[in-house]
Amino acid sequence: MGSNSKDEKILSAYEKAAQEGIDPRCIPQKLTSPVPIHDEIVYPEYTEEEQNNWKFLYNRQMSFLPGRACDEYIEGAKALNLSQDKIPYLKKISHVFQETTGWKVARVPGLIDVEDFFGLISRKIFPSTDYIRSKEELDYTPAPDLFHDIFGHMPLLTNSNFASFYQQFGIASLNATGIDRKYLETLHWFTVEFGLIKKPEGMRIYGAGILSSLGEVQHALSDDVEVREFNPDKIVVQEYDVWHLQPILFAIESFEQLEDGFESWTKRKKLL
Ligand SMILES: [Fe+2]
């Protein structure tokens, strides 16, 4: 890693946005003390309004998912017992992860530094926030909150192929420097956040950025989107804009393809 330390810094899309005077919540924080993991996580005292915000977001978003979200996501949401009734308890989700794919949850204060993020992912620990967006931000929030982290990301972490791919992603990212880091960030965007999957019954969504966003969930399967085949070499050089609806998305054929395709790309790049 040391040989690249003198290279000019390659800014991530989020860092660039932050430099342009965007909401400070979008600036990743370096973790300075250990974060609570698994059984160490306590349930916050949410206000009634916060619980209502969850209920509203859950019901609204779920109403769009039949025929749009992939089965693996829907099954995962059931396994995690996500419901409108209550903001989920990260500790309980962590226990379901343990029983399914061996992952755990860590409670983090917000968007975290990439080194911290990759370090946790590579150890099969998913960093999640536990605060929810305010009533004024129900339609759009610039930085991840628990609705994005839990509703968007967590169901698929009960899927063994996806979970295995994601751990490999963390390991490869720790090994990557320079342009490879940027490539992996782009690949994360077009898979974990904005991925589609081609099913016999039609195109479906698995990306957390789509599944947790009102605008994206209605847009992603529309004719306004050009869907391209999964190909890591092409994905990593695809430009994207984090602040607008996505005009180009990539579709995998299966989660096995995602896992295997990513593994061979990273091995070729000597990142695994
Ligand atoms: Fe995310």
PDB file of C-alpha atoms and ligand atoms in Angstrom:
ATOM      1  CA  MET A   1       0.000   0.000   0.000  1.00  0.00           C
ATOM      2  CA  GLY A   2       2.906   2.348   0.848  1.00  0.00           C
ATOM      3  CA  SER A   3       4.112   2.695  -2.729  1.00  0.00           C
ATOM      4  CA  ASN A   4       0.988   4.586  -3.698  1.00  0.00           C
ATOM      5  CA  SER A   5       0.994   7.009  -0.797  1.00  0.00           C
ATOM      6  CA  LYS A   6       2.557   9.740  -2.912  1.00  0.00           C
ATOM      7  CA  ASP A   7       0.026   9.384  -5.713  1.00  0.00           C
ATOM      8  CA  GLU A   8      -2.341  12.287  -6.037  1.00  0.00           C
ATOM      9  CA  LYS A   9      -5.404  11.571  -3.957  1.00  0.00           C
ATOM     10  CA  ILE A  10      -8.230  10.061  -5.961  1.00  0.00           C
ATOM     11  CA  LEU A  11     -11.412  11.482  -4.521  1.00  0.00           C
ATOM     12  CA  SER A  12     -14.444   9.313  -4.073  1.00  0.00           C
ATOM     13  CA  ALA A  13     -17.772  10.540  -5.412  1.00  0.00           C
ATOM     14  CA  TYR A  14     -18.887  11.333  -1.874  1.00  0.00           C
ATOM     15  CA  GLU A  15     -15.693  13.217  -1.070  1.00  0.00           C
ATOM     16  CA  LYS A  16     -16.097  15.264  -4.220  1.00  0.00           C
ATOM     17  CA  ALA A  17     -19.673  16.101  -3.299  1.00  0.00           C
ATOM     18  CA  ALA A  18     -18.637  17.107   0.207  1.00  0.00           C
ATOM     19  CA  GLN A  19     -15.999  19.405  -1.237  1.00  0.00           C
ATOM     20  CA  GLU A  20     -18.696  21.086  -3.249  1.00  0.00           C
ATOM     21  CA  GLY A  21     -20.439  22.204  -0.082  1.00  0.00           C
ATOM     22  CA  ILE A  22     -22.945  19.363   0.276  1.00  0.00           C
ATOM     23  CA  ASP A  23     -24.471  18.338   3.641  1.00  0.00           C
ATOM     24  CA  PRO A  24     -21.705  17.516   6.180  1.00  0.00           C
ATOM     25  CA  ARG A  25     -23.451  14.232   7.048  1.00  0.00           C
ATOM     26  CA  CYS A  26     -22.062  13.059   3.736  1.00  0.00           C
ATOM     27  CA  ILE A  27     -18.487  13.440   4.961  1.00  0.00           C
ATOM     28  CA  PRO A  28     -17.264  10.050   6.188  1.00  0.00           C
ATOM     29  CA  GLN A  29     -16.078   9.946   9.811  1.00  0.00           C
ATOM     30  CA  LYS A  30     -12.982   8.114  11.014  1.00  0.00           C
ATOM     31  CA  LEU A  31     -13.877   5.816  13.926  1.00  0.00           C
ATOM     32  CA  THR A  32     -11.801   6.828  16.935  1.00  0.00           C
ATOM     33  CA  SER A  33     -13.115   4.284  19.440  1.00  0.00           C
ATOM     34  CA  PRO A  34     -14.538   0.770  19.201  1.00  0.00           C
ATOM     35  CA  VAL A  35     -18.149   0.583  18.064  1.00  0.00           C
ATOM     36  CA  PRO A  36     -20.745  -1.702  19.705  1.00  0.00           C
ATOM     37  CA  ILE A  37     -21.078  -5.016  17.886  1.00  0.00           C
ATOM     38  CA  HIS A  38     -23.774  -7.724  18.123  1.00  0.00           C
ATOM     39  CA  ASP A  39     -24.816  -8.181  21.797  1.00  0.00           C
ATOM     40  CA  GLU A  40     -23.158  -4.884  22.776  1.00  0.00           C
ATOM     41  CA  ILE A  41     -25.757  -2.909  20.829  1.00  0.00           C
ATOM     42  CA  VAL A  42     -28.513  -1.234  22.869  1.00  0.00           C
ATOM     43  CA  TYR A  43     -31.912  -0.187  21.562  1.00  0.00           C
ATOM     44  CA  PRO A  44     -32.192   3.613  21.444  1.00  0.00           C
ATOM     45  CA  GLU A  45     -35.113   5.430  23.027  1.00  0.00           C
ATOM     46  CA  TYR A  46     -36.885   6.424  19.856  1.00  0.00           C
ATOM     47  CA  THR A  47     -39.617   9.055  20.064  1.00  0.00           C
ATOM     48  CA  GLU A  48     -43.135   8.320  18.887  1.00  0.00           C
ATOM     49  CA  GLU A  49     -42.511  10.526  15.878  1.00  0.00           C
ATOM     50  CA  GLU A  50     -39.421   8.508  14.962  1.00  0.00           C
ATOM     51  CA  GLN A  51     -41.360   5.242  15.244  1.00  0.00           C
ATOM     52  CA  ASN A  52     -44.052   6.792  13.048  1.00  0.00           C
ATOM     53  CA  ASN A  53     -41.449   7.822  10.499  1.00  0.00           C
ATOM     54  CA  TRP A  54     -40.308   4.187  10.281  1.00  0.00           C
ATOM     55  CA  LYS A  55     -43.882   2.970   9.941  1.00  0.00           C
ATOM     56  CA  PHE A  56     -44.598   5.470   7.195  1.00  0.00           C
ATOM     57  CA  LEU A  57     -41.397   4.692   5.274  1.00  0.00           C
ATOM     58  CA  TYR A  58     -41.781   0.929   5.707  1.00  0.00           C
ATOM     59  CA  ASN A  59     -45.369   0.875   4.459  1.00  0.00           C
ATOM     60  CA  ARG A  60     -44.804   3.257   1.598  1.00  0.00           C
ATOM     61  CA  GLN A  61     -41.697   1.491   0.336  1.00  0.00           C
ATOM     62  CA  MET A  62     -43.079  -2.046   0.813  1.00  0.00           C
ATOM     63  CA  SER A  63     -46.109  -1.115  -1.302  1.00  0.00           C
ATOM     64  CA  PHE A  64     -43.760  -0.718  -4.284  1.00  0.00           C
ATOM     65  CA  LEU A  65     -41.778  -3.931  -3.806  1.00  0.00           C
ATOM     66  CA  PRO A  66     -44.071  -6.752  -5.007  1.00  0.00           C
ATOM     67  CA  GLY A  67     -43.038  -7.488  -8.597  1.00  0.00           C
ATOM     68  CA  ARG A  68     -40.045  -5.170  -8.245  1.00  0.00           C
ATOM     69  CA  ALA A  69     -37.761  -6.522  -5.481  1.00  0.00           C
ATOM     70  CA  CYS A  70     -36.127  -9.915  -6.033  1.00  0.00           C
ATOM     71  CA  ASP A  71     -37.333 -12.943  -4.046  1.00  0.00           C
ATOM     72  CA  GLU A  72     -34.044 -13.199  -2.165  1.00  0.00           C
ATOM     73  CA  TYR A  73     -34.619  -9.717  -0.751  1.00  0.00           C
ATOM     74  CA  ILE A  74     -38.250 -10.428   0.197  1.00  0.00           C
ATOM     75  CA  GLU A  75     -37.242 -13.693   1.896  1.00  0.00           C
ATOM     76  CA  GLY A  76     -34.457 -11.894   3.746  1.00  0.00           C
ATOM     77  CA  ALA A  77     -36.829  -9.187   4.986  1.00  0.00           C
ATOM     78  CA  LYS A  78     -39.085 -11.963   6.345  1.00  0.00           C
ATOM     79  CA  ALA A  79     -36.179 -13.748   7.997  1.00  0.00           C
ATOM     80  CA  LEU A  80     -35.224 -10.491   9.721  1.00  0.00           C
ATOM     81  CA  ASN A  81     -38.828  -9.987  10.877  1.00  0.00           C
ATOM     82  CA  LEU A  82     -38.950  -6.488   9.462  1.00  0.00           C
ATOM     83  CA  SER A  83     -42.384  -5.010  10.084  1.00  0.00           C
ATOM     84  CA  GLN A  84     -44.167  -1.684  10.251  1.00  0.00           C
ATOM     85  CA  ASP A  85     -44.718  -2.082  14.001  1.00  0.00           C
ATOM     86  CA  LYS A  86     -41.367  -1.035  15.339  1.00  0.00           C
ATOM     87  CA  ILE A  87     -37.951   0.228  14.305  1.00  0.00           C
ATOM     88  CA  PRO A  88     -35.932  -3.012  14.212  1.00  0.00           C
ATOM     89  CA  TYR A  89     -33.420  -3.771  16.937  1.00  0.00           C
ATOM     90  CA  LEU A  90     -29.940  -4.109  15.402  1.00  0.00           C
ATOM     91  CA  LYS A  91     -28.984  -6.721  18.007  1.00  0.00           C
ATOM     92  CA  LYS A  92     -31.844  -8.991  16.926  1.00  0.00           C
ATOM     93  CA  ILE A  93     -30.913  -8.599  13.263  1.00  0.00           C
ATOM     94  CA  SER A  94     -27.344  -9.468  14.177  1.00  0.00           C
ATOM     95  CA  HIS A  95     -28.601 -12.724  15.720  1.00  0.00           C
ATOM     96  CA  VAL A  96     -30.455 -13.663  12.518  1.00  0.00           C
ATOM     97  CA  PHE A  97     -27.279 -12.956  10.540  1.00  0.00           C
ATOM     98  CA  GLN A  98     -25.342 -15.249  12.861  1.00  0.00           C
ATOM     99  CA  GLU A  99     -27.775 -18.069  12.192  1.00  0.00           C
ATOM    100  CA  THR A 100     -27.903 -17.575   8.429  1.00  0.00           C
ATOM    101  CA  THR A 101     -24.622 -16.290   6.967  1.00  0.00           C
ATOM    102  CA  GLY A 102     -22.476 -15.780  10.065  1.00  0.00           C
ATOM    103  CA  TRP A 103     -22.455 -11.989   9.774  1.00  0.00           C
ATOM    104  CA  LYS A 104     -22.927  -9.519  12.625  1.00  0.00           C
ATOM    105  CA  VAL A 105     -24.079  -5.924  12.916  1.00  0.00           C
ATOM    106  CA  ALA A 106     -22.065  -3.005  14.318  1.00  0.00           C
ATOM    107  CA  ARG A 107     -23.747   0.233  15.337  1.00  0.00           C
ATOM    108  CA  VAL A 108     -21.900   3.190  13.793  1.00  0.00           C
ATOM    109  CA  PRO A 109     -22.455   6.928  14.242  1.00  0.00           C
ATOM    110  CA  GLY A 110     -22.986   7.755  10.552  1.00  0.00           C
ATOM    111  CA  LEU A 111     -21.189   7.510   7.248  1.00  0.00           C
ATOM    112  CA  ILE A 112     -17.800   6.062   8.153  1.00  0.00           C
ATOM    113  CA  ASP A 113     -14.326   6.288   6.683  1.00  0.00           C
ATOM    114  CA  VAL A 114     -13.719   3.761   3.911  1.00  0.00           C
ATOM    115  CA  GLU A 115     -10.874   1.994   5.760  1.00  0.00           C
ATOM    116  CA  ASP A 116     -13.165   1.425   8.743  1.00  0.00           C
ATOM    117  CA  PHE A 117     -15.981   0.346   6.458  1.00  0.00           C
ATOM    118  CA  PHE A 118     -13.900  -2.164   4.480  1.00  0.00           C
ATOM    119  CA  GLY A 119     -12.284  -3.452   7.676  1.00  0.00           C
ATOM    120  CA  LEU A 120     -15.689  -4.289   9.156  1.00  0.00           C
ATOM    121  CA  ILE A 121     -17.115  -5.759   5.940  1.00  0.00           C
ATOM    122  CA  SER A 122     -14.025  -7.953   5.496  1.00  0.00           C
ATOM    123  CA  ARG A 123     -14.741  -9.376   8.981  1.00  0.00           C
ATOM    124  CA  LYS A 124     -18.389 -10.043   8.106  1.00  0.00           C
ATOM    125  CA  ILE A 125     -19.635  -7.133  10.204  1.00  0.00           C
ATOM    126  CA  PHE A 126     -22.169  -4.782   8.666  1.00  0.00           C
ATOM    127  CA  PRO A 127     -21.901  -1.192   9.947  1.00  0.00           C
ATOM    128  CA  SER A 128     -25.326   0.340  10.474  1.00  0.00           C
ATOM    129  CA  THR A 129     -26.620   3.627  11.782  1.00  0.00           C
ATOM    130  CA  ASP A 130     -29.466   3.572  14.323  1.00  0.00           C
ATOM    131  CA  TYR A 131     -30.958   7.024  13.767  1.00  0.00           C
ATOM    132  CA  ILE A 132     -33.888   7.694  11.478  1.00  0.00           C
ATOM    133  CA  ARG A 133     -34.431  10.614   9.127  1.00  0.00           C
ATOM    134  CA  SER A 134     -36.698  13.426  10.306  1.00  0.00           C
ATOM    135  CA  LYS A 135     -40.257  14.010   9.197  1.00  0.00           C
ATOM    136  CA  GLU A 136     -39.028  16.758   6.865  1.00  0.00           C
ATOM    137  CA  GLU A 137     -36.667  14.330   5.119  1.00  0.00           C
ATOM    138  CA  LEU A 138     -38.986  11.391   4.529  1.00  0.00           C
ATOM    139  CA  ASP A 139     -38.727  11.632   0.761  1.00  0.00           C
ATOM    140  CA  TYR A 140     -35.025  12.192   0.565  1.00  0.00           C
ATOM    141  CA  THR A 141     -32.075  12.143   2.904  1.00  0.00           C
ATOM    142  CA  PRO A 142     -28.566  12.917   1.684  1.00  0.00           C
ATOM    143  CA  ALA A 143     -26.770  10.533   4.042  1.00  0.00           C
ATOM    144  CA  PRO A 144     -27.613   6.964   5.059  1.00  0.00           C
ATOM    145  CA  ASP A 145     -29.953   6.518   8.040  1.00  0.00           C
ATOM    146  CA  LEU A 146     -31.315   3.330   9.579  1.00  0.00           C
ATOM    147  CA  PHE A 147     -34.050   3.064   6.968  1.00  0.00           C
ATOM    148  CA  HIS A 148     -31.436   2.856   4.231  1.00  0.00           C
ATOM    149  CA  ASP A 149     -29.104   0.610   6.226  1.00  0.00           C
ATOM    150  CA  ILE A 150     -31.712  -1.799   7.593  1.00  0.00           C
ATOM    151  CA  PHE A 151     -34.490  -1.800   5.020  1.00  0.00           C
ATOM    152  CA  GLY A 152     -32.138  -1.364   2.063  1.00  0.00           C
ATOM    153  CA  HIS A 153     -29.074  -3.414   2.903  1.00  0.00           C
ATOM    154  CA  MET A 154     -29.799  -6.003   5.517  1.00  0.00           C
ATOM    155  CA  PRO A 155     -32.266  -8.457   3.937  1.00  0.00           C
ATOM    156  CA  LEU A 156     -29.745  -9.627   1.324  1.00  0.00           C
ATOM    157  CA  LEU A 157     -27.070 -10.275   3.928  1.00  0.00           C
ATOM    158  CA  THR A 158     -29.061 -13.414   4.800  1.00  0.00           C
ATOM    159  CA  ASN A 159     -28.285 -14.727   1.280  1.00  0.00           C
ATOM    160  CA  SER A 160     -25.136 -16.841   1.297  1.00  0.00           C
ATOM    161  CA  ASN A 161     -23.841 -15.912  -2.190  1.00  0.00           C
ATOM    162  CA  PHE A 162     -24.418 -12.216  -1.662  1.00  0.00           C
ATOM    163  CA  ALA A 163     -22.919 -12.296   1.848  1.00  0.00           C
ATOM    164  CA  SER A 164     -19.851 -14.125   0.576  1.00  0.00           C
ATOM    165  CA  PHE A 165     -19.436 -11.654  -2.312  1.00  0.00           C
ATOM    166  CA  TYR A 166     -19.696  -8.754   0.125  1.00  0.00           C
ATOM    167  CA  GLN A 167     -17.020 -10.107   2.436  1.00  0.00           C
ATOM    168  CA  GLN A 168     -14.708 -10.621  -0.572  1.00  0.00           C
ATOM    169  CA  PHE A 169     -15.483  -7.057  -1.570  1.00  0.00           C
ATOM    170  CA  GLY A 170     -14.280  -5.851   1.836  1.00  0.00           C
ATOM    171  CA  ILE A 171     -11.061  -7.868   1.623  1.00  0.00           C
ATOM    172  CA  ALA A 172     -10.317  -6.773  -1.959  1.00  0.00           C
ATOM    173  CA  SER A 173     -10.955  -3.139  -1.025  1.00  0.00           C
ATOM    174  CA  LEU A 174      -8.479  -3.294   1.854  1.00  0.00           C
ATOM    175  CA  ASN A 175      -5.895  -4.653  -0.572  1.00  0.00           C
ATOM    176  CA  ALA A 176      -6.657  -2.074  -3.258  1.00  0.00           C
ATOM    177  CA  THR A 177      -4.877   1.230  -3.770  1.00  0.00           C
ATOM    178  CA  GLY A 178      -5.121   4.113  -6.213  1.00  0.00           C
ATOM    179  CA  ILE A 179      -7.422   3.609  -9.168  1.00  0.00           C
ATOM    180  CA  ASP A 180      -8.420   0.109  -7.970  1.00  0.00           C
ATOM    181  CA  ARG A 181     -10.090   1.728  -4.946  1.00  0.00           C
ATOM    182  CA  LYS A 182     -12.100   3.959  -7.240  1.00  0.00           C
ATOM    183  CA  TYR A 183     -12.996   0.945  -9.412  1.00  0.00           C
ATOM    184  CA  LEU A 184     -14.261  -0.951  -6.383  1.00  0.00           C
ATOM    185  CA  GLU A 185     -16.295   1.998  -5.193  1.00  0.00           C
ATOM    186  CA  THR A 186     -17.925   2.168  -8.624  1.00  0.00           C
ATOM    187  CA  LEU A 187     -18.584  -1.573  -8.586  1.00  0.00           C
ATOM    188  CA  HIS A 188     -20.170  -1.225  -5.136  1.00  0.00           C
ATOM    189  CA  TRP A 189     -22.420   1.494  -6.499  1.00  0.00           C
ATOM    190  CA  PHE A 190     -23.672  -0.593  -9.435  1.00  0.00           C
ATOM    191  CA  THR A 191     -24.137  -3.799  -7.423  1.00  0.00           C
ATOM    192  CA  VAL A 192     -24.740  -3.378  -3.672  1.00  0.00           C
ATOM    193  CA  GLU A 193     -26.465   0.000  -4.058  1.00  0.00           C
ATOM    194  CA  PHE A 194     -28.024  -0.036  -7.538  1.00  0.00           C
ATOM    195  CA  GLY A 195     -27.955  -3.640  -8.733  1.00  0.00           C
ATOM    196  CA  LEU A 196     -30.669  -5.320 -10.771  1.00  0.00           C
ATOM    197  CA  ILE A 197     -31.130  -9.050 -11.294  1.00  0.00           C
ATOM    198  CA  LYS A 198     -32.613 -10.748 -14.349  1.00  0.00           C
ATOM    199  CA  LYS A 199     -35.127 -13.372 -13.257  1.00  0.00           C
ATOM    200  CA  PRO A 200     -37.274 -15.687 -15.408  1.00  0.00           C
ATOM    201  CA  GLU A 201     -40.282 -13.641 -14.280  1.00  0.00           C
ATOM    202  CA  GLY A 202     -38.652 -10.342 -15.296  1.00  0.00           C
ATOM    203  CA  MET A 203     -36.158  -7.742 -14.138  1.00  0.00           C
ATOM    204  CA  ARG A 204     -35.976  -7.329 -10.365  1.00  0.00           C
ATOM    205  CA  ILE A 205     -34.116  -5.054  -7.926  1.00  0.00           C
ATOM    206  CA  TYR A 206     -31.579  -6.033  -5.286  1.00  0.00           C
ATOM    207  CA  GLY A 207     -29.632  -2.767  -4.752  1.00  0.00           C
ATOM    208  CA  ALA A 208     -30.146  -1.051  -1.399  1.00  0.00           C
ATOM    209  CA  GLY A 209     -29.995   2.436  -2.884  1.00  0.00           C
ATOM    210  CA  ILE A 210     -32.994   1.615  -5.052  1.00  0.00           C
ATOM    211  CA  LEU A 211     -34.960  -0.452  -2.533  1.00  0.00           C
ATOM    212  CA  SER A 212     -34.797   2.261   0.139  1.00  0.00           C
ATOM    213  CA  SER A 213     -35.547   5.205  -2.176  1.00  0.00           C
ATOM    214  CA  LEU A 214     -39.013   6.303  -3.248  1.00  0.00           C
ATOM    215  CA  GLY A 215     -37.809   7.905  -6.477  1.00  0.00           C
ATOM    216  CA  GLU A 216     -35.410   5.127  -7.498  1.00  0.00           C
ATOM    217  CA  VAL A 217     -37.809   2.255  -6.823  1.00  0.00           C
ATOM    218  CA  GLN A 218     -40.314   3.771  -9.240  1.00  0.00           C
ATOM    219  CA  HIS A 219     -37.649   4.695 -11.782  1.00  0.00           C
ATOM    220  CA  ALA A 220     -35.267   1.702 -11.835  1.00  0.00           C
ATOM    221  CA  LEU A 221     -37.428  -0.693 -13.856  1.00  0.00           C
ATOM    222  CA  SER A 222     -38.851   1.965 -16.168  1.00  0.00           C
ATOM    223  CA  ASP A 223     -38.012   2.524 -19.830  1.00  0.00           C
ATOM    224  CA  ASP A 224     -35.942   5.539 -18.787  1.00  0.00           C
ATOM    225  CA  VAL A 225     -33.179   3.196 -17.626  1.00  0.00           C
ATOM    226  CA  GLU A 226     -30.729   1.461 -19.914  1.00  0.00           C
ATOM    227  CA  VAL A 227     -29.928  -1.938 -18.418  1.00  0.00           C
ATOM    228  CA  ARG A 228     -26.558  -3.461 -19.257  1.00  0.00           C
ATOM    229  CA  GLU A 229     -25.185  -6.943 -18.612  1.00  0.00           C
ATOM    230  CA  PHE A 230     -23.038  -7.566 -15.564  1.00  0.00           C
ATOM    231  CA  ASN A 231     -19.390  -7.243 -16.536  1.00  0.00           C
ATOM    232  CA  PRO A 232     -16.947  -6.026 -13.863  1.00  0.00           C
ATOM    233  CA  ASP A 233     -14.494  -4.614 -16.445  1.00  0.00           C
ATOM    234  CA  LYS A 234     -17.217  -2.410 -17.895  1.00  0.00           C
ATOM    235  CA  ILE A 235     -18.882  -1.540 -14.593  1.00  0.00           C
ATOM    236  CA  VAL A 236     -15.727  -0.177 -12.952  1.00  0.00           C
ATOM    237  CA  VAL A 237     -15.238   2.492 -15.621  1.00  0.00           C
ATOM    238  CA  GLN A 238     -18.889   3.551 -15.801  1.00  0.00           C
ATOM    239  CA  GLU A 239     -19.456   7.107 -14.568  1.00  0.00           C
ATOM    240  CA  TYR A 240     -22.336   7.907 -12.243  1.00  0.00           C
ATOM    241  CA  ASP A 241     -23.868  10.800 -10.391  1.00  0.00           C
ATOM    242  CA  VAL A 242     -24.914  10.164  -6.785  1.00  0.00           C
ATOM    243  CA  TRP A 243     -27.377  13.071  -6.744  1.00  0.00           C
ATOM    244  CA  HIS A 244     -29.712  12.134  -9.595  1.00  0.00           C
ATOM    245  CA  LEU A 245     -31.852   9.208 -10.718  1.00  0.00           C
ATOM    246  CA  GLN A 246     -29.651   6.639 -12.410  1.00  0.00           C
ATOM    247  CA  PRO A 247     -29.911   6.428 -16.224  1.00  0.00           C
ATOM    248  CA  ILE A 248     -27.729   3.278 -16.567  1.00  0.00           C
ATOM    249  CA  LEU A 249     -27.911   0.144 -14.412  1.00  0.00           C
ATOM    250  CA  PHE A 250     -26.335  -3.316 -14.601  1.00  0.00           C
ATOM    251  CA  ALA A 251     -28.169  -6.621 -14.178  1.00  0.00           C
ATOM    252  CA  ILE A 252     -26.703  -9.843 -12.818  1.00  0.00           C
ATOM    253  CA  GLU A 253     -28.172 -13.226 -13.829  1.00  0.00           C
ATOM    254  CA  SER A 254     -27.841 -14.655 -10.320  1.00  0.00           C
ATOM    255  CA  PHE A 255     -26.066 -14.062  -7.021  1.00  0.00           C
ATOM    256  CA  GLU A 256     -23.711 -16.917  -7.930  1.00  0.00           C
ATOM    257  CA  GLN A 257     -22.702 -14.896 -10.995  1.00  0.00           C
ATOM    258  CA  LEU A 258     -22.085 -11.849  -8.802  1.00  0.00           C
ATOM    259  CA  GLU A 259     -19.913 -13.856  -6.414  1.00  0.00           C
ATOM    260  CA  ASP A 260     -17.975 -15.746  -9.114  1.00  0.00           C
ATOM    261  CA  GLY A 261     -17.651 -12.797 -11.493  1.00  0.00           C
ATOM    262  CA  PHE A 262     -16.333 -10.564  -8.748  1.00  0.00           C
ATOM    263  CA  GLU A 263     -13.903 -13.204  -7.525  1.00  0.00           C
ATOM    264  CA  SER A 264     -12.361 -13.754 -10.936  1.00  0.00           C
ATOM    265  CA  TRP A 265     -12.094 -10.004 -11.583  1.00  0.00           C
ATOM    266  CA  THR A 266     -10.369  -9.350  -8.253  1.00  0.00           C
ATOM    267  CA  LYS A 267      -8.034 -12.323  -8.694  1.00  0.00           C
ATOM    268  CA  ARG A 268      -7.053 -11.060 -12.126  1.00  0.00           C
ATOM    269  CA  LYS A 269      -6.394  -7.664 -10.518  1.00  0.00           C
ATOM    270  CA  LYS A 270      -4.434  -9.410  -7.745  1.00  0.00           C
ATOM    271  CA  LEU A 271      -6.693  -7.950  -5.088  1.00  0.00           C
ATOM    272  CA  LEU A 272      -7.600 -11.318  -3.557  1.00  0.00           C
TER     273      LEU A 272
HETATM  274 FE    FE B   1     -25.826   2.037   1.236  1.00  0.00          FE
END
